[in-house]
């Protein structure tokens, strides 16, 4: 092996058996920033002209091959050389170029690999074109080269879902040519030696296998329906399905589409979400604080929520000791948890060995003392202060002094629950969303006395559970339900002011919510919110505007879809506008002397967004939420706010 030569600050090479082994080292994820592009270009020029170089291996330093184009460069003036230009140079080099995929090859990273003449992956490599998740399409040949390698149907699925394929799937699909179990670079060097002097397989020159038009049409229709008005998936469909046209024409169209989308509001919103997700676990005061070790989690209360949490914990590799009030209830809980695991087994999300292992890590009990080995106990019992305080007092006596207690309360004050214990510093809130084994959001509640390493442990456990943790301070409903209450309140003001439930729902669905607010209420049932309103009645500010319509609906038995009627009427299960509800709304307006007026879709959307953003501002001012991005993540991941609009705080700007 010869000495290291440097082509730029982030691209260096060694020569191994006459092969130039080029390594990209651009922490954290080897993104193709301008310095990487120019280093690669120089390395390729050197390889082309140096008579003692047989060909090139491209690989990445660390655990990533290339994580994609540098997202931080988006929105800045273009800097030469462009990624497509470098990629074209790879494909057209007269000497073989082999990609040694040592880890994630995503977006522009996979596009670099696709232009190489041969691809070898390590078993841990992950390949994908996640651009649609950023509101863009691949911009350096991905939509044109991938179908040439694996066919239109498979490429369509990968490009429009943005999902990642592991090495063995990538091999089966034909994205990579080999998997090297050990000495990846050695295998790539051998491949260059074997290819040298032979006709090179240039991906852009391959013809595309004919696809079944009906199959492609059905797949495309499904993708477009799921996109709910987002532009990138539709453009991705167009580019992949037309990839049979001349290669240069497809590339030019792809690049122009990429640039237009990259500069769009939708892409800016999704980039905001991308960075907000990475920012959210950086919490002030936790720098250098180590999380406590957690291997056994106790879960109290095995209803829907507790069972979901148990499934998430088992899936993350924790041992679970699950407690309910009686042996019968505990056994029922066990059945519910196993039932959820069986569903995962049947759907293929879980293989038999993992199912068996998870089942073996679960035990249930009705005795507090059995929770003694737990490092963390999460309660998901009835949302009542006395019930939760009593449970925590009992647990205080059986768990180790350094074990942590977490409450899953939605509306109670966790500081009051903590105050009932002898060690409030070991109490925090872990507010899961239902179903807890599916929903990604987890509000991690920092109580007044929560110790920093207890909070750090909450965040570490959340990550291991593959949740998206967002830290919130204590307030009624935390970040999500506080904003949701403001959203609901505004919708009810709109009702009184002149809009009807279906008009508000249509405006919200048009904005990108999967379902309108009133349809959601009908689906969930109106009684829980009604009970809360009754509890709050005594302390409500009599001067504040209060809309009685929902109470009237509940009093007349309109408790939602299960009751056959709520905000809508459900003949044969079909949601229908109900004149009776319209009459109740009109009577409420008349009682307050409100002269109703009509509202446009835009006006409804503006008022709803403003209400959410104003409440968000209040949460920031009260230091309940740390960053606007945290609020956006909560609303996107817990309440159906469309990610491509960036969340209420981003949308407000
Ligand atoms: N550009 C710039 N920064 C990036 C980046 C990118 N493409 N990908 C990740 N980063 C940054 C993150 O912001 C984070 O920064 P921070 O430490 O300051 O918070 C850091 O890298 C580490 O990221 P993660 O926390 O996500 O690290 P992981 O190890 O968990 O995951 C990864 C690594 C799988 C590569 C993941 O970061 C990822 O999925 N990245 C995005 C991949 C992507 O979307 N690529 C496509 C980009 S668009 C494109 O390529 C266009 C092309 O077609 C022209």
XYZ file of C-alpha atoms and ligand atoms in Angstrom:
707
model
C 0.000 0.000 0.000
C 1.439 3.427 -0.913
C 1.318 6.643 1.073
C -1.802 8.591 1.658
C -2.522 11.311 -0.877
C -4.979 14.040 -0.244
C -7.343 15.362 -2.932
C -9.199 17.728 -0.608
C -9.692 18.185 3.114
C -12.276 15.385 3.099
C -11.121 13.073 0.297
C -7.907 11.099 0.508
C -6.552 7.959 -1.119
C -4.014 5.199 -0.829
C -2.855 2.921 -3.595
C -3.336 -0.777 -2.997
C -2.149 -3.278 -5.600
C -2.313 -0.549 -8.278
C -5.871 0.407 -7.279
C -6.623 3.905 -5.982
C -8.669 3.466 -2.797
C -10.480 6.761 -2.259
C -11.943 7.426 1.190
C -14.490 10.123 1.934
C -14.135 11.433 5.471
C -16.620 14.215 6.024
C -18.092 13.765 9.515
C -20.755 13.242 10.672
C -22.262 11.345 7.695
C -19.822 11.879 4.759
C -22.349 14.090 2.969
C -21.299 15.157 -0.534
C -20.442 18.741 0.441
C -18.538 20.864 -2.092
C -15.172 19.805 -0.652
C -16.090 16.130 -1.114
C -17.265 16.716 -4.675
C -14.126 18.579 -5.650
C -11.902 15.994 -3.925
C -13.656 13.179 -5.740
C -13.329 14.938 -9.057
C -9.585 15.416 -8.548
C -9.169 11.783 -7.513
C -10.984 10.629 -10.660
C -8.855 12.884 -12.875
C -5.734 11.482 -11.231
C -6.918 7.898 -11.733
C -7.761 8.545 -15.373
C -4.335 9.956 -16.203
C -1.992 7.977 -13.929
C -0.613 5.078 -15.916
C 0.113 3.026 -12.802
C -3.527 3.130 -11.588
C -5.771 0.255 -12.720
C -8.992 1.703 -11.354
C -10.714 3.198 -8.323
C -12.468 2.044 -5.158
C -14.715 4.582 -3.427
C -15.532 4.038 0.233
C -16.469 6.029 3.333
C -14.695 6.573 6.648
C -16.484 5.472 9.813
C -19.836 3.713 9.781
C -21.356 5.581 6.822
C -20.588 5.337 3.093
C -22.268 8.619 2.131
C -25.395 9.915 3.925
C -26.482 11.952 0.895
C -26.122 15.436 -0.472
C -25.297 18.061 2.171
C -28.702 19.325 3.223
C -27.094 22.436 4.734
C -26.061 23.527 1.233
C -29.674 23.579 0.027
C -30.877 27.134 -0.388
C -27.300 28.430 -0.883
C -25.822 29.400 -4.266
C -24.715 26.333 -6.286
C -21.027 25.482 -5.959
C -19.037 23.661 -8.648
C -18.523 20.852 -9.272
C -22.115 19.676 -9.015
C -22.888 16.158 -7.845
C -24.331 15.088 -11.229
C -21.096 16.232 -12.901
C -18.955 14.156 -10.523
C -21.254 11.189 -10.940
C -21.106 11.453 -14.722
C -17.321 11.428 -14.477
C -17.459 8.228 -12.408
C -19.706 6.490 -14.907
C -17.655 7.552 -17.930
C -14.211 6.879 -16.488
C -12.216 4.627 -18.803
C -11.043 2.605 -15.793
C -13.258 0.578 -13.443
C -14.754 2.302 -10.413
C -16.075 0.044 -7.640
C -18.189 1.232 -4.706
C -17.265 -0.362 -1.358
C -20.415 0.341 0.656
C -19.271 0.253 4.259
C -22.520 1.627 5.728
C -25.477 3.832 4.846
C -25.550 4.831 1.172
C -28.450 7.241 1.009
C -29.704 9.778 -1.497
C -26.730 11.283 -3.318
C -24.629 8.563 -1.661
C -26.541 5.811 -3.394
C -26.488 7.854 -6.594
C -22.666 7.850 -6.457
C -22.755 4.071 -6.010
C -25.272 3.538 -8.828
C -22.890 5.177 -11.299
C -19.992 2.930 -10.287
C -19.289 -0.079 -12.471
C -19.654 -2.575 -9.619
C -21.047 -2.361 -6.079
C -19.964 -4.407 -3.067
C -21.694 -3.953 0.280
C -20.768 -4.850 3.824
C -23.541 -6.808 5.600
C -24.402 -3.685 7.627
C -24.850 -1.420 4.604
C -28.200 0.295 4.144
C -29.301 1.656 0.807
C -32.063 4.055 -0.095
C -33.233 7.177 -1.842
C -34.995 9.029 1.013
C -35.329 12.306 -0.926
C -39.159 12.266 -0.972
C -39.049 12.500 2.813
C -37.326 15.846 2.332
C -39.911 17.003 -0.220
C -37.563 16.503 -3.177
C -36.710 13.847 -5.747
C -33.246 12.359 -6.251
C -31.261 14.965 -8.162
C -28.200 13.090 -9.363
C -29.533 10.253 -11.495
C -31.309 8.090 -8.905
C -34.644 8.035 -10.702
C -32.973 7.102 -13.999
C -30.209 4.696 -12.976
C -32.108 2.671 -10.375
C -34.798 1.436 -12.856
C -31.987 0.452 -15.246
C -30.579 -1.808 -12.529
C -33.690 -3.239 -10.872
C -36.651 -2.475 -13.141
C -39.362 0.155 -12.942
C -41.686 -1.533 -10.411
C -39.030 -2.087 -7.731
C -37.466 1.333 -8.331
C -40.863 3.017 -8.092
C -41.490 1.462 -4.699
C -38.082 2.428 -3.311
C -37.963 5.975 -4.687
C -41.513 6.923 -3.698
C -41.398 5.387 -0.209
C -37.898 6.649 0.538
C -37.389 3.495 2.564
C -34.057 1.915 3.268
C -33.127 -1.573 2.024
C -30.635 -3.654 3.954
C -27.661 -5.235 2.177
C -29.218 -8.668 1.621
C -32.391 -7.161 0.099
C -30.271 -4.832 -2.037
C -28.393 -7.895 -3.329
C -31.621 -9.714 -4.168
C -33.004 -6.648 -5.942
C -29.790 -6.220 -7.938
C -28.759 -2.860 -6.507
C -25.497 -4.360 -5.267
C -23.512 -7.075 -6.974
C -21.865 -8.705 -3.941
C -21.784 -8.716 -0.159
C -18.356 -8.924 1.434
C -18.535 -10.423 4.922
C -15.025 -9.239 5.780
C -12.330 -7.119 4.124
C -14.775 -5.066 2.080
C -12.044 -2.879 0.594
C -9.940 -5.961 -0.247
C -12.902 -7.423 -2.141
C -13.411 -4.116 -3.974
C -9.720 -3.935 -4.930
C -9.958 -7.489 -6.361
C -13.083 -6.481 -8.276
C -11.249 -3.538 -9.869
C -8.380 -5.856 -10.855
C -10.831 -8.303 -12.439
C -12.693 -5.567 -14.314
C -9.594 -3.729 -15.577
C -9.314 -4.051 -19.328
C -12.802 -5.539 -19.747
C -15.858 -3.686 -21.154
C -17.357 -1.798 -18.242
C -21.019 -2.028 -17.287
C -22.168 1.594 -17.346
C -25.536 1.853 -15.638
C -26.765 4.724 -17.819
C -26.239 2.624 -20.922
C -28.346 -0.313 -19.709
C -31.759 -0.848 -21.202
C -34.778 -1.074 -18.898
C -36.597 -4.361 -18.547
C -40.188 -4.015 -19.842
C -42.748 -3.581 -17.041
C -46.404 -4.586 -16.875
C -48.217 -1.253 -17.540
C -51.284 -2.274 -15.503
C -49.124 -3.140 -12.493
C -47.252 0.172 -12.728
C -50.496 2.111 -13.109
C -52.026 0.501 -10.015
C -48.873 1.112 -7.964
C -48.674 4.739 -9.117
C -52.339 5.380 -8.260
C -51.785 4.030 -4.738
C -48.717 6.223 -4.225
C -50.511 9.351 -5.406
C -53.503 8.682 -3.150
C -51.188 8.289 -0.140
C -49.259 11.461 -0.965
C -52.228 13.634 0.079
C -51.301 16.475 -2.254
C -47.527 16.430 -1.677
C -45.605 17.218 -4.844
C -42.456 15.114 -4.484
C -44.030 11.616 -4.640
C -45.992 12.584 -7.753
C -42.866 13.889 -9.465
C -40.948 10.784 -8.421
C -43.637 8.619 -10.018
C -43.432 10.652 -13.214
C -39.644 10.473 -13.413
C -39.338 6.751 -12.699
C -42.178 5.699 -14.982
C -40.721 7.721 -17.886
C -37.186 6.451 -17.374
C -37.401 4.406 -20.585
C -36.812 7.586 -22.607
C -33.256 8.598 -23.646
C -31.015 8.672 -20.561
C -29.757 12.266 -21.031
C -33.316 13.557 -21.397
C -34.403 11.779 -18.194
C -31.392 13.142 -16.287
C -32.068 16.726 -17.397
C -35.727 16.485 -16.409
C -34.798 14.948 -13.052
C -32.297 17.709 -12.254
C -34.724 20.509 -13.166
C -37.459 18.868 -11.065
C -35.054 18.402 -8.144
C -34.038 22.079 -8.202
C -37.632 23.332 -8.391
C -38.701 21.093 -5.496
C -35.588 21.834 -3.427
C -36.475 25.531 -3.514
C -40.131 24.929 -2.590
C -41.873 25.705 0.686
C -42.760 22.011 1.072
C -39.098 20.971 0.995
C -38.132 23.778 3.388
C -40.812 22.483 5.774
C -39.551 18.904 5.637
C -35.933 20.039 6.106
C -37.088 21.949 9.172
C -38.659 18.717 10.474
C -35.470 16.744 9.700
C -33.274 19.107 11.712
C -35.884 19.571 14.472
C -35.888 15.789 15.026
C -32.138 15.785 15.491
C -32.260 18.872 17.687
C -35.027 17.643 19.969
C -32.897 15.372 22.131
C -30.306 18.095 22.769
C -31.505 19.314 26.132
C -30.073 22.171 28.114
C -28.452 21.082 31.358
C -27.878 17.494 30.230
C -24.490 17.982 28.569
C -22.140 15.321 29.919
C -24.833 13.762 32.124
C -24.874 9.984 31.898
C -28.131 8.073 31.746
C -28.750 5.365 34.342
C -28.590 1.775 33.182
C -32.022 0.324 32.391
C -32.561 -3.313 31.513
C -35.809 -4.186 33.323
C -38.923 -2.065 32.999
C -41.969 -2.397 35.203
C -45.341 -1.427 33.769
C -48.359 -0.808 35.995
C -51.851 -0.994 34.550
C -52.300 -3.351 31.625
C -55.082 -1.697 29.686
C -54.588 -0.648 26.091
C -51.927 1.897 26.963
C -49.927 -0.259 29.393
C -49.998 -3.222 27.005
C -48.800 -1.048 24.135
C -45.930 0.268 26.260
C -45.042 -3.321 27.202
C -44.919 -4.346 23.533
C -42.669 -1.373 22.712
C -40.371 -2.242 25.644
C -40.160 -5.939 24.752
C -39.425 -5.019 21.129
C -36.552 -2.815 22.263
C -34.947 -5.690 24.172
C -36.024 -4.822 27.726
C -37.265 -7.361 30.257
C -40.761 -6.409 31.353
C -42.497 -7.044 34.660
C -46.120 -6.052 34.203
C -48.409 -5.372 37.167
C -52.167 -5.170 37.460
C -54.493 -5.101 40.460
C -55.489 -8.778 40.661
C -53.964 -12.022 39.329
C -56.916 -12.257 36.908
C -56.353 -8.727 35.588
C -52.617 -9.406 35.307
C -53.295 -12.585 33.331
C -55.685 -10.699 31.044
C -52.948 -8.121 30.524
C -50.518 -10.877 29.619
C -52.979 -12.196 27.053
C -53.427 -8.724 25.588
C -49.652 -8.196 25.293
C -49.095 -11.636 23.737
C -52.030 -10.939 21.404
C -50.293 -7.793 20.137
C -47.031 -9.710 19.696
C -48.905 -12.439 17.798
C -50.295 -9.804 15.451
C -46.735 -8.661 14.748
C -45.741 -12.280 14.156
C -48.629 -12.838 11.746
C -47.863 -9.652 9.801
C -44.195 -10.620 9.477
C -42.992 -7.667 11.558
C -41.636 -10.197 14.049
C -40.001 -13.547 13.300
C -40.631 -16.639 15.419
C -37.284 -16.436 17.263
C -37.850 -12.783 18.257
C -41.437 -13.576 19.272
C -40.217 -16.395 21.531
C -37.479 -14.214 23.008
C -39.881 -11.357 23.730
C -42.439 -13.659 25.289
C -39.722 -15.102 27.529
C -38.759 -11.614 28.720
C -42.319 -10.875 29.914
C -43.689 -11.709 33.337
C -46.916 -10.506 34.945
C -47.884 -10.111 38.573
C -50.423 -8.622 40.953
C -47.876 -8.127 43.705
C -45.980 -4.825 44.103
C -42.981 -6.643 45.614
C -42.316 -8.386 42.291
C -41.331 -5.020 40.802
C -38.206 -4.925 43.024
C -35.761 -5.785 40.171
C -36.996 -2.913 37.960
C -34.688 -0.087 36.894
C -37.642 1.957 35.676
C -41.351 1.639 36.387
C -43.893 3.276 34.079
C -47.431 3.623 35.351
C -50.393 3.642 32.972
C -53.194 3.285 35.516
C -56.475 5.245 35.651
C -55.816 9.003 35.220
C -56.735 9.989 38.771
C -54.401 11.764 41.177
C -55.313 9.681 44.244
C -54.882 6.394 42.341
C -51.510 7.389 40.914
C -50.210 8.914 44.168
C -51.163 5.764 46.096
C -49.405 3.551 43.540
C -46.195 5.613 43.617
C -46.171 5.584 47.433
C -46.404 1.780 47.361
C -43.722 1.499 44.679
C -41.435 3.800 46.660
C -41.210 1.061 49.253
C -40.366 -1.837 46.933
C -38.080 -0.489 44.218
C -34.350 0.233 44.604
C -33.363 3.778 45.665
C -31.831 4.518 42.240
C -34.735 3.102 40.224
C -36.887 5.600 38.318
C -40.644 6.185 38.450
C -42.437 7.475 35.361
C -46.034 8.562 35.056
C -47.937 8.353 31.790
C -50.539 10.885 32.899
C -52.123 12.996 30.176
C -53.688 15.778 32.213
C -52.726 15.454 35.897
C -49.906 17.467 37.413
C -46.905 15.105 37.669
C -45.313 17.403 40.266
C -48.198 16.509 42.585
C -47.702 12.803 41.874
C -43.956 13.216 42.542
C -44.664 15.103 45.778
C -46.488 12.045 47.092
C -43.235 10.055 46.961
C -40.226 10.107 49.240
C -37.882 10.796 46.276
C -39.483 13.255 43.848
C -36.119 13.647 42.086
C -36.503 10.196 40.598
C -39.917 10.921 39.095
C -40.550 12.084 35.540
C -43.376 11.874 33.028
C -43.312 9.610 29.991
C -46.403 10.565 28.038
C -47.016 7.931 25.366
C -49.558 8.255 22.576
C -52.007 5.511 21.807
C -51.383 2.880 20.470
C -48.100 3.115 22.353
C -46.325 0.397 20.373
C -47.072 2.218 17.115
C -47.020 5.969 17.769
C -43.559 7.478 17.495
C -44.019 10.510 19.721
C -43.101 10.418 23.406
C -43.402 13.541 25.548
C -40.733 13.346 28.233
C -41.915 15.477 31.124
C -39.314 17.304 33.174
C -40.929 17.779 36.585
C -39.861 20.495 39.016
C -37.569 18.131 40.916
C -36.555 15.593 38.245
C -32.811 14.893 38.572
C -30.798 15.548 35.363
C -29.676 11.916 35.049
C -33.288 10.772 35.467
C -34.310 12.998 32.547
C -31.302 11.762 30.546
C -32.435 8.198 31.250
C -35.954 9.004 30.032
C -34.473 10.278 26.762
C -32.146 7.274 26.395
C -34.997 4.821 27.000
C -37.189 6.707 24.505
C -34.470 6.404 21.853
C -34.070 2.692 22.560
C -37.829 2.287 22.229
C -37.379 3.948 18.796
C -39.575 6.810 19.838
C -39.144 10.473 19.054
C -38.725 12.096 22.472
C -39.673 15.724 23.021
C -38.977 17.263 26.413
C -41.795 19.284 27.941
C -42.232 21.139 31.192
C -45.251 20.721 33.424
C -48.514 22.310 32.311
C -51.996 20.919 31.930
C -51.890 18.629 28.896
C -48.144 19.256 28.288
C -47.212 20.574 24.841
C -49.511 18.464 22.686
C -52.792 18.548 24.534
C -52.378 22.242 25.399
C -52.139 23.090 21.712
C -54.812 20.591 20.819
C -57.166 22.284 23.318
C -56.531 25.646 21.662
C -57.184 24.049 18.274
C -60.427 22.560 19.483
C -61.468 25.810 21.177
C -60.920 27.751 17.956
C -62.921 25.192 15.960
C -65.809 25.631 18.382
C -65.585 29.439 18.117
C -65.776 28.990 14.356
C -68.913 26.886 14.806
C -70.560 29.633 16.774
C -69.351 32.270 14.337
C -70.918 30.553 11.334
C -68.954 27.528 10.051
C -70.356 23.991 10.170
C -68.459 20.876 11.330
C -68.114 19.454 7.829
C -66.801 22.767 6.501
C -64.138 22.926 9.189
C -63.227 19.263 8.659
C -62.989 19.732 4.894
C -60.672 22.728 5.349
C -58.428 20.730 7.698
C -58.319 17.717 5.390
C -57.557 19.992 2.466
C -54.657 21.396 4.499
C -53.272 17.871 4.887
C -54.662 16.502 8.180
C -55.630 12.858 7.639
C -59.022 13.558 9.210
C -60.960 16.624 10.313
C -61.279 17.444 14.015
C -64.972 16.635 14.383
C -64.637 13.340 12.525
C -61.760 12.446 14.864
C -63.870 13.285 17.918
C -66.684 11.091 16.646
C -64.259 8.241 16.088
C -62.656 8.524 19.533
C -65.941 9.187 21.386
C -67.041 12.478 22.951
C -67.434 11.314 26.538
C -63.832 11.690 27.793
C -63.585 15.358 26.804
C -67.111 15.896 28.202
C -66.083 14.465 31.577
C -63.038 16.754 31.615
C -65.133 19.798 30.820
C -67.482 18.904 33.678
C -64.510 18.563 36.070
C -63.161 21.940 34.961
C -66.546 23.717 35.132
C -66.094 24.924 38.710
C -62.729 26.572 38.026
C -63.510 27.971 34.573
C -63.196 31.740 34.181
C -66.824 32.890 33.831
C -65.701 35.817 31.667
C -63.943 33.535 29.139
C -65.832 32.585 25.969
C -67.246 29.091 26.363
C -69.023 27.160 23.625
C -71.745 24.835 24.909
C -72.482 22.992 21.657
C -70.378 19.896 22.467
C -72.041 19.611 25.896
C -75.503 19.794 24.287
C -74.531 17.043 21.866
C -73.370 14.796 24.715
C -76.479 15.542 26.820
C -78.641 14.332 23.930
C -76.696 11.060 23.730
C -74.680 12.016 20.668
C -71.461 10.467 21.964
C -69.839 9.714 18.619
C -69.639 7.021 15.991
C -70.122 4.160 18.477
C -73.467 5.707 19.467
C -74.361 6.067 15.771
C -74.331 9.855 16.035
C -72.096 12.629 17.268
C -70.975 15.639 15.251
C -72.220 13.630 12.285
C -74.891 10.975 11.719
C -73.789 7.446 10.705
C -76.496 5.561 8.785
C -74.930 2.170 7.940
C -71.644 3.475 9.300
C -71.330 6.222 6.677
C -70.434 9.704 7.943
C -73.270 12.069 6.981
C -74.086 15.723 7.718
C -76.884 15.817 10.301
C -79.529 18.599 10.189
C -80.138 17.998 13.921
C -76.566 19.046 14.691
C -76.935 22.077 12.442
C -80.085 22.993 14.415
C -78.234 22.640 17.761
C -75.454 24.902 16.448
C -77.943 27.471 15.136
C -79.769 27.508 18.465
C -76.469 28.084 20.309
C -75.642 31.016 18.010
C -79.121 32.500 18.499
C -78.855 32.143 22.290
C -75.718 34.303 22.269
C -77.116 36.671 19.654
C -74.356 35.853 17.181
C -75.131 36.732 13.555
C -73.437 33.907 11.653
C -71.311 34.544 8.574
C -69.752 32.187 6.099
C -66.068 31.259 6.167
C -63.830 30.357 3.252
C -61.535 27.333 3.463
C -58.522 29.667 3.707
C -60.059 31.655 6.543
C -60.785 28.486 8.497
C -57.242 27.215 7.968
C -55.746 30.584 8.960
C -57.743 30.816 12.161
C -56.948 27.252 13.205
C -53.238 27.706 12.487
C -53.096 31.017 14.285
C -54.753 29.516 17.354
C -52.169 26.721 17.481
C -49.218 29.059 16.913
C -50.426 31.519 19.554
C -50.686 28.723 22.112
C -47.247 27.563 21.003
C -45.850 31.029 21.665
C -47.355 30.911 25.150
C -45.700 27.530 25.794
C -42.332 28.978 24.744
C -42.831 32.050 26.929
C -43.709 29.814 29.884
C -40.586 27.667 29.171
C -42.775 24.574 28.875
C -41.414 24.035 25.357
C -37.797 24.830 24.538
C -37.902 25.346 20.788
C -40.578 26.048 18.173
C -39.324 22.916 16.383
C -40.203 20.775 19.412
C -43.799 21.997 19.230
C -43.904 21.225 15.517
C -42.642 17.679 16.124
C -45.310 17.060 18.747
C -48.133 18.214 16.512
C -46.839 16.309 13.474
C -46.144 13.036 15.266
C -48.992 13.017 17.762
C -51.865 14.934 16.197
C -51.756 14.413 12.434
C -50.404 17.854 11.497
C -49.045 17.388 7.945
C -45.243 17.100 8.041
C -44.924 18.779 4.657
C -46.343 21.949 6.195
C -43.606 21.871 8.853
C -45.816 22.120 11.964
C -47.825 25.083 13.301
C -44.819 27.153 14.364
C -43.054 26.769 11.019
C -46.273 27.370 9.084
C -46.907 30.603 11.019
C -43.749 32.092 9.494
N -26.640 16.616 5.168
C -26.211 17.361 6.213
N -26.227 16.919 7.500
C -26.692 15.692 7.708
C -27.163 14.864 6.681
C -27.118 15.367 5.348
N -27.519 14.647 4.296
N -27.572 13.699 7.204
C -27.366 13.784 8.541
N -26.825 14.991 8.849
C -26.395 15.458 10.166
C -27.557 15.535 11.162
O -28.220 16.780 11.061
C -26.830 15.350 12.473
O -26.242 16.586 12.797
P -26.052 16.996 14.335
O -25.115 16.002 14.922
O -25.500 18.373 14.249
O -27.422 16.935 14.940
C -25.712 14.381 12.126
O -25.564 14.451 10.714
C -25.971 12.960 12.513
O -27.233 12.566 11.960
P -28.152 11.496 12.685
O -28.363 11.914 14.093
O -29.328 11.306 11.816
O -27.166 10.231 12.662
P -27.490 8.699 12.573
O -26.193 8.020 12.724
O -28.628 8.364 13.475
O -28.036 8.462 11.088
C -28.055 8.719 8.693
C -27.189 8.640 9.966
C -28.751 7.373 8.463
C -27.152 9.023 7.527
C -29.123 9.823 8.897
O -28.471 11.007 9.320
C -29.934 10.155 7.687
O -30.872 9.474 7.369
N -29.564 11.256 7.015
C -30.319 11.801 5.914
C -30.221 10.990 4.687
C -30.864 11.717 3.552
O -31.987 12.153 3.611
N -30.139 11.816 2.447
C -30.636 12.443 1.261
C -30.207 13.853 1.235
S -30.840 14.715 -0.181
C -29.916 14.161 -1.488
O -29.076 13.326 -1.323
C -30.203 14.791 -2.806
C -29.503 14.117 -3.926
O -30.380 13.283 -4.611
C -28.966 15.109 -4.893
